[in-house]
mmCIF file of C-alpha atoms and ligand atoms in Angstrom:
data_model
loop_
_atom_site.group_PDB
_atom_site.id
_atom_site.type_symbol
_atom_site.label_atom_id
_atom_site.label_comp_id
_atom_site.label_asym_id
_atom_site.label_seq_id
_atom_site.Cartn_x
_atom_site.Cartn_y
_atom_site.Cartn_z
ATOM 1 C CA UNK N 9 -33.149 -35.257 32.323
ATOM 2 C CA UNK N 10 -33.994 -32.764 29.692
ATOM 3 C CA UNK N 11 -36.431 -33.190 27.351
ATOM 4 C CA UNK N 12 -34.705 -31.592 24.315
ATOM 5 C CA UNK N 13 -36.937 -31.106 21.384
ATOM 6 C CA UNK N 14 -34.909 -30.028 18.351
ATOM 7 C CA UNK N 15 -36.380 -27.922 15.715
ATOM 8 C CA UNK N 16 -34.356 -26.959 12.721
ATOM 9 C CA UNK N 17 -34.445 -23.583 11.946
ATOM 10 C CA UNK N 18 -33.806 -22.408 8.699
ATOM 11 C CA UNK N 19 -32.198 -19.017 7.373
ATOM 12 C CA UNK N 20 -35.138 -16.764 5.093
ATOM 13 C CA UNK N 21 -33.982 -13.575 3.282
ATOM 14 C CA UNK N 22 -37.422 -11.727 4.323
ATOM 15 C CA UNK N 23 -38.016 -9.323 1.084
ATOM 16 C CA UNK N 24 -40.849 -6.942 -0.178
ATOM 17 C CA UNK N 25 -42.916 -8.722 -3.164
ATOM 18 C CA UNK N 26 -42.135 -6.316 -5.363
ATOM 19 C CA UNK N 27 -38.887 -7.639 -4.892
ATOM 20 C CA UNK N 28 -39.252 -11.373 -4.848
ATOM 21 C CA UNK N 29 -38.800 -12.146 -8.118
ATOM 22 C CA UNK N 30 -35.371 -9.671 -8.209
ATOM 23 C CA UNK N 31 -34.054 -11.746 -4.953
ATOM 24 C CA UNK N 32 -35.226 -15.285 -6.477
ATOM 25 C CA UNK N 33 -33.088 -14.749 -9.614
ATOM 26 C CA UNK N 34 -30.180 -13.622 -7.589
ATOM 27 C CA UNK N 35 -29.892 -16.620 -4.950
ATOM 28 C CA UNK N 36 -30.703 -19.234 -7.496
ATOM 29 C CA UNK N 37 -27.567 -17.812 -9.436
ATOM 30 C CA UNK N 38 -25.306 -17.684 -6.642
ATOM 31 C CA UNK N 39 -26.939 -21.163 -5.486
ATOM 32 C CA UNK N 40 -27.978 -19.829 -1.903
ATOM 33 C CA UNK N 41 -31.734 -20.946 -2.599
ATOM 34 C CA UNK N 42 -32.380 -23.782 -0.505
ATOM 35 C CA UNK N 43 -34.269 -25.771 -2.826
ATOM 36 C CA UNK N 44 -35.637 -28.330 -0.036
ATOM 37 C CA UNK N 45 -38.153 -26.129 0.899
ATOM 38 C CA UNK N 46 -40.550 -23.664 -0.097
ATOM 39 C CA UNK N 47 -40.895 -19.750 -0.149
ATOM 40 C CA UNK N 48 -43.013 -18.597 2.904
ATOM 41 C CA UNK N 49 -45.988 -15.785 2.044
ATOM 42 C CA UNK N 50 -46.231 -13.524 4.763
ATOM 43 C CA UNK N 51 -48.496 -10.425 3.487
ATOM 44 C CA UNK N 52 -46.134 -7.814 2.039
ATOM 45 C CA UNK N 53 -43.095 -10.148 1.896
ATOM 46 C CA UNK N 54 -41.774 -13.535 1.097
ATOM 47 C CA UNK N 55 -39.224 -15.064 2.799
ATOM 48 C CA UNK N 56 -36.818 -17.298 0.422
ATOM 49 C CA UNK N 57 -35.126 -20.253 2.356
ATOM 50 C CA UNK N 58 -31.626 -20.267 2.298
ATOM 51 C CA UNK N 59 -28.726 -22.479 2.694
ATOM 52 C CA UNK N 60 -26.392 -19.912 4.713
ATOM 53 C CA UNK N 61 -26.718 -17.567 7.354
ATOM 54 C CA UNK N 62 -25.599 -14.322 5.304
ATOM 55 C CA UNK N 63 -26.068 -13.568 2.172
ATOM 56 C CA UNK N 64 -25.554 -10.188 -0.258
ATOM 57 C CA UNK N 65 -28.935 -8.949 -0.885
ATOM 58 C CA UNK N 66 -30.589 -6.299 0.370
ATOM 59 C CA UNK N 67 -33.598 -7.483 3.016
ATOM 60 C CA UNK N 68 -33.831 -9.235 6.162
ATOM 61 C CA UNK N 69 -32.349 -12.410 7.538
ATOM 62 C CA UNK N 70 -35.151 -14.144 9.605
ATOM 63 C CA UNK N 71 -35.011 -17.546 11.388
ATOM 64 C CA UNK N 72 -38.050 -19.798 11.221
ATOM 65 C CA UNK N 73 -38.966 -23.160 10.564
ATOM 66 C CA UNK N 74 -38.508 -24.239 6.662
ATOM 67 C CA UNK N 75 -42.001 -25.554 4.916
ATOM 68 C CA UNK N 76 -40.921 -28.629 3.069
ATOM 69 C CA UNK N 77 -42.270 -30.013 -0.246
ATOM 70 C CA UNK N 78 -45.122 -31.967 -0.349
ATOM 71 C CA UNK N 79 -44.250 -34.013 -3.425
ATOM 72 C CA UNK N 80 -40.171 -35.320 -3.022
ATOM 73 C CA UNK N 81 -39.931 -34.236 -7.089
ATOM 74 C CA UNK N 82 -38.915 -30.918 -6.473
ATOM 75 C CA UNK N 83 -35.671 -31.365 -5.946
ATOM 76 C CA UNK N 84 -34.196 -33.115 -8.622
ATOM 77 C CA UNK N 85 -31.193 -34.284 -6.369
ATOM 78 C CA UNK N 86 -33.454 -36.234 -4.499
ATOM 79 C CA UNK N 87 -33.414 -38.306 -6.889
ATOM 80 C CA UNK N 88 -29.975 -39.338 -6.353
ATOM 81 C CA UNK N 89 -27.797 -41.372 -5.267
ATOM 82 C CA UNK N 90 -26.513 -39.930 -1.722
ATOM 83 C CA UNK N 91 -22.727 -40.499 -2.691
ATOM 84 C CA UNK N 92 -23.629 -38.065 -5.932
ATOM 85 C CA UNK N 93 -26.737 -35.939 -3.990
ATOM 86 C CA UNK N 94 -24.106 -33.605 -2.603
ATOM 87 C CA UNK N 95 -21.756 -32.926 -5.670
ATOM 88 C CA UNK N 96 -24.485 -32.554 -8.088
ATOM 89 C CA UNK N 97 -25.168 -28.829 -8.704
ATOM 90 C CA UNK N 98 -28.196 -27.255 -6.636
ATOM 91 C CA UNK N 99 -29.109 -24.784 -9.496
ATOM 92 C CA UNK N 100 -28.432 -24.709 -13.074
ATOM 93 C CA UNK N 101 -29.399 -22.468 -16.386
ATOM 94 C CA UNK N 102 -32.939 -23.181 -18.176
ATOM 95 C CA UNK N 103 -32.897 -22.078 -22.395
ATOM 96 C CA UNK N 104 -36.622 -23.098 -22.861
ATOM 97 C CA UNK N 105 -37.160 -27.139 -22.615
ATOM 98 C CA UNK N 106 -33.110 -27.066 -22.300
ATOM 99 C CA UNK N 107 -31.559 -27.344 -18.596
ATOM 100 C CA UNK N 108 -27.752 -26.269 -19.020
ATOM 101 C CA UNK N 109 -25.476 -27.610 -16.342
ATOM 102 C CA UNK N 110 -22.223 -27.097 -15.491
ATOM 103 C CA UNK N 111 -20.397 -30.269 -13.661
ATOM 104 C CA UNK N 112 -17.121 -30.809 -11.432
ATOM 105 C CA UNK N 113 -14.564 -33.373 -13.463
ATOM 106 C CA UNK N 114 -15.734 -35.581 -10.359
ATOM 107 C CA UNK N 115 -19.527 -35.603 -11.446
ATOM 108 C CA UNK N 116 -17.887 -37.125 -14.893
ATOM 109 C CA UNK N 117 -19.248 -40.637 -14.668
ATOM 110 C CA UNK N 118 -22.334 -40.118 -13.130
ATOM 111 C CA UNK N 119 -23.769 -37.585 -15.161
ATOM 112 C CA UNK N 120 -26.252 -39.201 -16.967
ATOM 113 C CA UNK N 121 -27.554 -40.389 -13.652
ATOM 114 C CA UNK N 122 -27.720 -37.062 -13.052
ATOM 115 C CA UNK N 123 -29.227 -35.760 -16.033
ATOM 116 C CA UNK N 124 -31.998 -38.882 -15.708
ATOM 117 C CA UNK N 125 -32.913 -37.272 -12.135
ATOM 118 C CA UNK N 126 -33.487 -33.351 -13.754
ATOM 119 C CA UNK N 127 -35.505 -35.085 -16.669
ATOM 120 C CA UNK N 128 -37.473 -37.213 -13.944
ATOM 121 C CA UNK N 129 -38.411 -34.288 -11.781
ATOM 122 C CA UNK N 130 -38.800 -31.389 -14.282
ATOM 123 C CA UNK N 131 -41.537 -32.276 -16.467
ATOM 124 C CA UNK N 132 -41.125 -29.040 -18.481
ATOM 125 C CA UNK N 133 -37.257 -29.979 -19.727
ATOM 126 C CA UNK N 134 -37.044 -32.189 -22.709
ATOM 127 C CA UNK N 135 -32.958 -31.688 -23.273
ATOM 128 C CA UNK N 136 -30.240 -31.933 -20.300
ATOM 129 C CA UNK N 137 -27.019 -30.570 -21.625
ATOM 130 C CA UNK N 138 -23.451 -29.889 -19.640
ATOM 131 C CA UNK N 139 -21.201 -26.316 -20.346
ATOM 132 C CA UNK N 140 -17.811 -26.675 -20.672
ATOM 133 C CA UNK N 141 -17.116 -22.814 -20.680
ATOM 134 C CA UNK N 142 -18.093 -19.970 -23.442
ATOM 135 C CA UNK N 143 -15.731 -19.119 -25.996
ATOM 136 C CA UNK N 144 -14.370 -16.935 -28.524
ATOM 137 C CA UNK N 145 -15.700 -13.424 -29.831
ATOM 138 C CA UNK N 146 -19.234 -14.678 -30.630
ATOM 139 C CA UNK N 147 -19.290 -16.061 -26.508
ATOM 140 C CA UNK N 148 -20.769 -19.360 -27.840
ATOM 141 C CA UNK N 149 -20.890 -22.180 -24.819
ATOM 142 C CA UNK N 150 -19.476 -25.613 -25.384
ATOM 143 C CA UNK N 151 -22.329 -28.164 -24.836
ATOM 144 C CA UNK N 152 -22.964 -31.339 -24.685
ATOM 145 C CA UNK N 153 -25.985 -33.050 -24.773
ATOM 146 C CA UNK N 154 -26.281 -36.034 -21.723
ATOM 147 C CA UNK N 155 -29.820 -36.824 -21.954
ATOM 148 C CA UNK N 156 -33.142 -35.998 -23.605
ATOM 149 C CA UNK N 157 -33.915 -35.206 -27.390
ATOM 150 C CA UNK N 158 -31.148 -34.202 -29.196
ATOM 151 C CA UNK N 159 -31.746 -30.673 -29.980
ATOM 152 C CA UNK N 160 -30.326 -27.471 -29.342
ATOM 153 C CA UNK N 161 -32.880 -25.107 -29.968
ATOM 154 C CA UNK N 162 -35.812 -23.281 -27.649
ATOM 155 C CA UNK N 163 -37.933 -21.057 -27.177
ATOM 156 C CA UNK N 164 -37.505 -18.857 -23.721
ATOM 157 C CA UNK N 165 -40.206 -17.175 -22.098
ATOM 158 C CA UNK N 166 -39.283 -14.070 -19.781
ATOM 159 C CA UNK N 167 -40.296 -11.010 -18.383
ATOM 160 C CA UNK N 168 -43.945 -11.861 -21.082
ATOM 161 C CA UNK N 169 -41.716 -12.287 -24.129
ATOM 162 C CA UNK N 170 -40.477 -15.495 -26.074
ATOM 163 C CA UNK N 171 -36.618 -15.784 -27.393
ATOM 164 C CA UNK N 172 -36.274 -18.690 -29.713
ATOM 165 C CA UNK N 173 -32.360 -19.806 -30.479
ATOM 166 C CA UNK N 174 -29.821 -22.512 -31.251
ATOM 167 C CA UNK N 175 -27.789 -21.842 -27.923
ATOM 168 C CA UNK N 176 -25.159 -24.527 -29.508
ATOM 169 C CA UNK N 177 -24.498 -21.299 -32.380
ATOM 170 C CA UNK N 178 -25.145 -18.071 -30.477
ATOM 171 C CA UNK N 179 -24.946 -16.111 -26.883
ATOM 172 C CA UNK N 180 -28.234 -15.977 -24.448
ATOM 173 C CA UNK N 181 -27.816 -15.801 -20.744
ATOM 174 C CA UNK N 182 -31.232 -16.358 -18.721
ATOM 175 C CA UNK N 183 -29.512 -14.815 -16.244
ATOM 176 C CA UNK N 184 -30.053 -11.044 -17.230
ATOM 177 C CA UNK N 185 -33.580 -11.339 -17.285
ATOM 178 C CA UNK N 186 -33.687 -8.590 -14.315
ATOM 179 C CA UNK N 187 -31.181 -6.234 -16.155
ATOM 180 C CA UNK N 188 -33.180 -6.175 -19.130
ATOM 181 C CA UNK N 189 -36.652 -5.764 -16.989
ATOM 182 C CA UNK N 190 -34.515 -2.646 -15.643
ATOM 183 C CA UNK N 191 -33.064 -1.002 -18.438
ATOM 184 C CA UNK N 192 -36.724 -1.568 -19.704
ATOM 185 C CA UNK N 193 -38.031 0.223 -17.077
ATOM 186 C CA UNK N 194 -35.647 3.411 -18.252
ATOM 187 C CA UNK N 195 -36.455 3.922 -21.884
ATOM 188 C CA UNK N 196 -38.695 6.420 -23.097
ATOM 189 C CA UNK N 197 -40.805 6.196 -25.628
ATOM 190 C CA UNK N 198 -38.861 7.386 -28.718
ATOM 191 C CA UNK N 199 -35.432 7.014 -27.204
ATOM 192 C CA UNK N 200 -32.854 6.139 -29.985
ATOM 193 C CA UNK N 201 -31.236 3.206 -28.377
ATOM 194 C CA UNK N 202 -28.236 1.355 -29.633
ATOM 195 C CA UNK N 203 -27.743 -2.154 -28.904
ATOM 196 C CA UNK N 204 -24.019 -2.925 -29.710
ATOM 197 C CA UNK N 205 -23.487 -6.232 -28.873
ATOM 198 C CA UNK N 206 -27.299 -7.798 -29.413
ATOM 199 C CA UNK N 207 -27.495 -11.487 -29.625
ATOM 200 C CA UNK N 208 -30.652 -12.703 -30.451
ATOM 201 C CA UNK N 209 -32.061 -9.492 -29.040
ATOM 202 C CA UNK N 210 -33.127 -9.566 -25.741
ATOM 203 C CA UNK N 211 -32.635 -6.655 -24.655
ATOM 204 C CA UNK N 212 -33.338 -4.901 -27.897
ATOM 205 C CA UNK N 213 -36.855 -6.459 -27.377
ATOM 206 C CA UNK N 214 -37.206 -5.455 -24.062
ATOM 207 C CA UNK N 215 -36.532 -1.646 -24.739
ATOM 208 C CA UNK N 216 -38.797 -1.673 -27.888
ATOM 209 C CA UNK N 217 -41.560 -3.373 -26.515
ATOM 210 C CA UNK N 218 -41.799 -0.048 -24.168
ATOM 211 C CA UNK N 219 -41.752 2.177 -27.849
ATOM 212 C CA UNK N 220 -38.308 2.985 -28.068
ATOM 213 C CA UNK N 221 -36.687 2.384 -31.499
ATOM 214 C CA UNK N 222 -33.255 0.480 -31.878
ATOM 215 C CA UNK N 223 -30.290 -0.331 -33.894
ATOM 216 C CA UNK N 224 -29.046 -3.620 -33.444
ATOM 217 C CA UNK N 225 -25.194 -5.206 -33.604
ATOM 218 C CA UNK N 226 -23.909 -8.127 -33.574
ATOM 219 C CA UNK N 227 -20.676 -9.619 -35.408
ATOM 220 C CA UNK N 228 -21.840 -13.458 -35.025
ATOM 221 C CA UNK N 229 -24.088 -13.819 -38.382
ATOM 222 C CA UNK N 230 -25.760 -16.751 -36.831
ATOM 223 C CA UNK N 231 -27.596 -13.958 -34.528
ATOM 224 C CA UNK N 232 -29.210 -11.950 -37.057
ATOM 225 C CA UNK N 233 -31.762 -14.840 -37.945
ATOM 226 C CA UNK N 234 -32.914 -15.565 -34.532
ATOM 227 C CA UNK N 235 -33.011 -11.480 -34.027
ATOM 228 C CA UNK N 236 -35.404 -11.028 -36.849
ATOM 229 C CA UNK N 237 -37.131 -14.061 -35.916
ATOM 230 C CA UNK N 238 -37.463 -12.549 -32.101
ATOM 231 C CA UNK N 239 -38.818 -9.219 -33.359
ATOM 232 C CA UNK N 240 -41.346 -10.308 -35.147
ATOM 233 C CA UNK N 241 -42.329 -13.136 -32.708
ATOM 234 C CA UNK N 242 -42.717 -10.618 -30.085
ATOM 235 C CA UNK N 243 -44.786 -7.985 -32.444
ATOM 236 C CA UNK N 244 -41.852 -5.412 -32.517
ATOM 237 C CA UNK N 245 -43.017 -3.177 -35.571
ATOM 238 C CA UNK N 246 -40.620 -3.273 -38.611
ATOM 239 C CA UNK N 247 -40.537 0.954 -38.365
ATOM 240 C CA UNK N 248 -38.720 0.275 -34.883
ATOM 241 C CA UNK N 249 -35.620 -1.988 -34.928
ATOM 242 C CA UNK N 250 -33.008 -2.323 -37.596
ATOM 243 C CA UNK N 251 -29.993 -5.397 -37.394
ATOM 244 C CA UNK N 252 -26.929 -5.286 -38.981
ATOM 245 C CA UNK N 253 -24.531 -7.724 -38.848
ATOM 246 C CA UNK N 254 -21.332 -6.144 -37.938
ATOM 247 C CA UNK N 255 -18.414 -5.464 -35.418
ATOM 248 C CA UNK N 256 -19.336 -2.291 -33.253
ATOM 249 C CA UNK N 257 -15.918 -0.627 -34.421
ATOM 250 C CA UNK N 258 -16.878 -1.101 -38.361
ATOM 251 C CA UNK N 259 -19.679 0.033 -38.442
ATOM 252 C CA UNK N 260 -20.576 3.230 -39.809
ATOM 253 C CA UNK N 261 -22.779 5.416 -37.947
ATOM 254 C CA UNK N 262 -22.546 8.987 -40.283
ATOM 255 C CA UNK N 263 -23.937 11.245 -37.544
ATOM 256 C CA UNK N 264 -26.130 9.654 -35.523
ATOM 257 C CA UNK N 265 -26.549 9.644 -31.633
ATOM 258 C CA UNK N 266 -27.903 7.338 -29.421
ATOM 259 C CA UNK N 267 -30.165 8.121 -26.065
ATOM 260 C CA UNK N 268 -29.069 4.533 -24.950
ATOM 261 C CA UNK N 269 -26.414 2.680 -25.230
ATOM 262 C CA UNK N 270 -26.056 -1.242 -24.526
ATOM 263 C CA UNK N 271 -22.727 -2.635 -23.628
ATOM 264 C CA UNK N 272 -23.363 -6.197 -23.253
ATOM 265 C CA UNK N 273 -19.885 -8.156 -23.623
ATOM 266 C CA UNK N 274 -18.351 -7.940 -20.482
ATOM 267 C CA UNK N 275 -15.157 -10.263 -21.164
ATOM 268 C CA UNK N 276 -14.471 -7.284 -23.481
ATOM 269 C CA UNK N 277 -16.512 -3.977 -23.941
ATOM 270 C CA UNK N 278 -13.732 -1.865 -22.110
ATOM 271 C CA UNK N 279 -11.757 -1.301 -25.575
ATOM 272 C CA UNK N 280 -14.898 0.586 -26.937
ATOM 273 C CA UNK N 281 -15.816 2.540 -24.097
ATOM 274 C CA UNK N 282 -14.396 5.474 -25.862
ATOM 275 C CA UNK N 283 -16.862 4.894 -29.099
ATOM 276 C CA UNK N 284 -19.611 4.595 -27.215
ATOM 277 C CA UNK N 285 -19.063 7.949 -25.497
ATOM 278 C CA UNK N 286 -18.519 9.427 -28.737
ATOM 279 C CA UNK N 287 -22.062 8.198 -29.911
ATOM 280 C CA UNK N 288 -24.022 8.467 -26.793
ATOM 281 C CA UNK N 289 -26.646 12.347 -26.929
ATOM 282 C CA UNK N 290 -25.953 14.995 -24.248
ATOM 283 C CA UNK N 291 -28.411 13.462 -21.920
ATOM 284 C CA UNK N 292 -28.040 9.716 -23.026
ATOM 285 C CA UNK N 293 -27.050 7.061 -21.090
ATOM 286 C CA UNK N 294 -24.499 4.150 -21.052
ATOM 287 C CA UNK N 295 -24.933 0.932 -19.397
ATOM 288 C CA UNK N 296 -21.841 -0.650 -19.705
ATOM 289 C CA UNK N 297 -21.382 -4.354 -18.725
ATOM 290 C CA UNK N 298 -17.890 -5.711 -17.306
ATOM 291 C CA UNK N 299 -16.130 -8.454 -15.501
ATOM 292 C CA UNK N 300 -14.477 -7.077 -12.938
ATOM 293 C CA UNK N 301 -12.835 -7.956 -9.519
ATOM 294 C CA UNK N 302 -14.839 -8.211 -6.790
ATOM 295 C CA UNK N 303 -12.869 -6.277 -4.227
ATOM 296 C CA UNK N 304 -13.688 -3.155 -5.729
ATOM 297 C CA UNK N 305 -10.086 -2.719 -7.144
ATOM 298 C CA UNK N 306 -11.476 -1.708 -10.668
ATOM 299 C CA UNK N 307 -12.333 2.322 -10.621
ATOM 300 C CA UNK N 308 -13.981 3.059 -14.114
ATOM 301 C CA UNK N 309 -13.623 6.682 -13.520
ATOM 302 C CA UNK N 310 -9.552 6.003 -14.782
ATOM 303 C CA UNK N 311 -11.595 5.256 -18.267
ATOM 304 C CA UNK N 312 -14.250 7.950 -18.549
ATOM 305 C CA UNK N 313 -13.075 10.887 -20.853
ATOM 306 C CA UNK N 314 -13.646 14.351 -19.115
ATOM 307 C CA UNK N 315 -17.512 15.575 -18.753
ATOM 308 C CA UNK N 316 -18.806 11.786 -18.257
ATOM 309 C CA UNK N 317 -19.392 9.881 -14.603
ATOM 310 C CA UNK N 318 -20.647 7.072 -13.469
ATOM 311 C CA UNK N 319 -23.864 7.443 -12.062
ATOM 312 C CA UNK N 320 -24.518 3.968 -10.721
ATOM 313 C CA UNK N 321 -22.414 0.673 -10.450
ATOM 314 C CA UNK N 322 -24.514 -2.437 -9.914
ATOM 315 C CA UNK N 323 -23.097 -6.463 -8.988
ATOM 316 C CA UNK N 324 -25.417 -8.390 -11.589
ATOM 317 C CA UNK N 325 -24.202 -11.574 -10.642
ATOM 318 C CA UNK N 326 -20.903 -13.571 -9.309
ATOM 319 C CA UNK N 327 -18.471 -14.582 -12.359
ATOM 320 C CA UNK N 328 -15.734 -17.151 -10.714
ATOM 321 C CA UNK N 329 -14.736 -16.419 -6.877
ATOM 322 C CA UNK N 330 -12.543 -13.467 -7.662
ATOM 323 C CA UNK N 331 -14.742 -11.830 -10.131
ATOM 324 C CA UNK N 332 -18.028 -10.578 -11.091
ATOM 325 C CA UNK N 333 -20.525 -9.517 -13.511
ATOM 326 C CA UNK N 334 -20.803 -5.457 -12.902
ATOM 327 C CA UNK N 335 -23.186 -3.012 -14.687
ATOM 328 C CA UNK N 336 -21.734 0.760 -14.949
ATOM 329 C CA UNK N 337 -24.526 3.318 -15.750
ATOM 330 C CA UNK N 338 -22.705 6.124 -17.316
ATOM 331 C CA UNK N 339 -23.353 9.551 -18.443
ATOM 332 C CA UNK N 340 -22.600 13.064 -18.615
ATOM 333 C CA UNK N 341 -22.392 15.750 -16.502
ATOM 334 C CA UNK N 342 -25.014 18.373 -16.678
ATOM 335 C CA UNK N 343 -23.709 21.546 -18.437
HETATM 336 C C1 SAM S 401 -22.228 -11.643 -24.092
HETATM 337 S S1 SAM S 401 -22.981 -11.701 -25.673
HETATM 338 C C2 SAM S 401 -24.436 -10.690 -25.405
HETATM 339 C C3 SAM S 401 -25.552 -10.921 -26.370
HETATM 340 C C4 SAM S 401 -26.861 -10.233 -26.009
HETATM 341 N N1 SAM S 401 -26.668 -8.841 -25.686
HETATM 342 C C5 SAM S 401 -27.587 -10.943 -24.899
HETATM 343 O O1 SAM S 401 -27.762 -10.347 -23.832
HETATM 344 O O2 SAM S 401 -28.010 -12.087 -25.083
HETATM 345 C C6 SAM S 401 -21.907 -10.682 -26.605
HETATM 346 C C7 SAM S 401 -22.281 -10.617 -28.077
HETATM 347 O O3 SAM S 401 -21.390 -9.695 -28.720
HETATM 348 C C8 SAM S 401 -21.031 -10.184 -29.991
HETATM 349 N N2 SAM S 401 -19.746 -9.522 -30.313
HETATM 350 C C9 SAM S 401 -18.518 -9.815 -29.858
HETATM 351 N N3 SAM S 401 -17.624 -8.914 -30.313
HETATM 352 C C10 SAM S 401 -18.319 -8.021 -31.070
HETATM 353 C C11 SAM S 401 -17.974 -6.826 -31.776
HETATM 354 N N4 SAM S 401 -16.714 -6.394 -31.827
HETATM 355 N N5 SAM S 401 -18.949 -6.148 -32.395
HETATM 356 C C12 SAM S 401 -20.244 -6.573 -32.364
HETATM 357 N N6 SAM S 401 -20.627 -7.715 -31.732
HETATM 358 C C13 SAM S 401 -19.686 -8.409 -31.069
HETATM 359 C C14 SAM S 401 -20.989 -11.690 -29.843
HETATM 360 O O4 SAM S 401 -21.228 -12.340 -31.063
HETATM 361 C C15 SAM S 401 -22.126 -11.937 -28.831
HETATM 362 O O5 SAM S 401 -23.340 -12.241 -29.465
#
């Protein structure tokens, strides 16, 4: 008889470094990190264990043994009941100390089991909190706090910078944290850039910190206190960023032109498209962010006015199974 010994082999995505952090962001998102086991270091590369066979991300798929966890905390599903283990979600949005999760109605009664399990094996979250969906113009979630201290706001670290905010009042998505370490990469020094739908700032702080100066919008006047707060916190200079609480369309701009602008309100930017290109210099640059269908059935050429293209269209990150989060990088054609 055969003397069958199994091995289970595990999917990797096999990336460069340079591009680790880029690929970790992305599968944690999309939940195809398989968080039983641990990234493999292999010189130049790291391989990322996954939980399927294919996944969209540029790299290789490699088959090897996975390198489990030394200490079971890890995971905070191990922690679980099995009956739950399988329904609870694999990944999940971290504001600072606050882990943001979003359940299925049949998680309902168990999730402050669940919530007890996160707190138990992430020693860094002090607040567990479930998302019912964003809403309205100022794209404020719905939370509710499960378990932990009873507080909504943090202070986020990223890319070297700190974001404090009540996320129970205003917008912040952890999520873009590689968009805004891109567009950071663009700027110039100097560039005028215009931030049209800010937030708290992120991105605005992202661009400056690399010497570019910036206007800042934002019609939710809960934002403008964490902005300023942000700015300073992150030793922005007062000569380089102004705030003004307003709607994009009301605001008046006299003359001025922008090297840069930021279109960060993808349920809706589309409408003001045609502003932006109005405000944006010869050689400046849009970066336009939109929900959009997957299957590549939106063309944003059918909304450029004459003289502008798209230069690059990027997936940032899946929206609902139909949909997802697209960046447009627009500008003009060279004359
Ligand atoms: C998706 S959030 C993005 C916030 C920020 N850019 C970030 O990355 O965290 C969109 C923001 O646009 C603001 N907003 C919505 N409609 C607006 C408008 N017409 N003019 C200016 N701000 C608007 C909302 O209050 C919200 O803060």
């Amino acid at each position: 008889m055969l003397n069958l010994i199994r091995i289970h082999l595990i999917s990797h995505l096999k990336v460069l470094k340079e591009k680790a952090q880029e690929a970790k962001d992305f599968l944690r998102s999309e939940g195809y990190l398989n968080s039983d086991f641990l990234p493999i270091d292999e010189g130049n590369f790291i391989l990322w264990p996954l939980n399927q066979d294919t996944i969209p991300f540029e790299g290789s798929i490699v088959k090897c043994k996975g390198v489990g966890y030394n200490k079971k905390s890890r995971d905070y599903r191990l922690n679980l009941n099995e009956n739950i283990r399988n329904l609870a979600p694999r990944s999940f949005d971290i504001f600072g100390e606050i882990a943001i999760l979003r359940l299925i109605d049949d998680l309902k009664d168990y999730e402050e089991e669940i919530a007890e399990a996160l707190l138990l094996s992430h020693k860094n979250i002090k607040t567990v909190c479930v998302d019912s969906g964003v809403h309205g113009e100022f794209r404020i979630r719905n939370l509710r706090i499960i378990s932990g201290e009873n507080n909504f706001v943090s202070v986020h670290k990223e890319n070297g910078m700190k974001f404090e905010a009540d996320i129970s009042k205003v917008y912040f998505s952890p999520r873009l944290a590689t968009e805004r370490e891109r567009l950071s990469s663009l700027v110039k020094k100097e560039e005028l850039v215009l931030d049209a739908f800010a937030g708290v700032a992120p991105f605005s702080i992202s661009l400056a910190k690399k010497g570019s100066k910036v206007l800042s919008l934002d019609s939710n006047p809960e934002a403008k206190m964490w902005a300023l707060k942000n700015f300073i916190k992150n030793g922005i200079s007062t000569g380089q960023y102004r705030y003004c609480t307003s709607k994009f369309e009301k605001f008046d701009f006299k003359s001025e032109k922008f090297d840069r602008i930021i279109m960060n309100n993808p349920t809706n930017s589309l409408p003001f498209l045609n502003m932006a290109m109005d405000l944006v210099t010869k050689k400046g640059v849009i970066h336009m962010y939109l929900i959009s269908p997957k299957d590549n059935s939106f063309d944003i050429s059918n909304h450029l006015n004459s003289g502008y293209n798209c230069t690059s269209k990027k997936e940032v990150h899946a929206y609902s199974p139909s949909s997802s989060l697209f960046v447009f990088d627009i500008g003009r054609d060279s004359v």
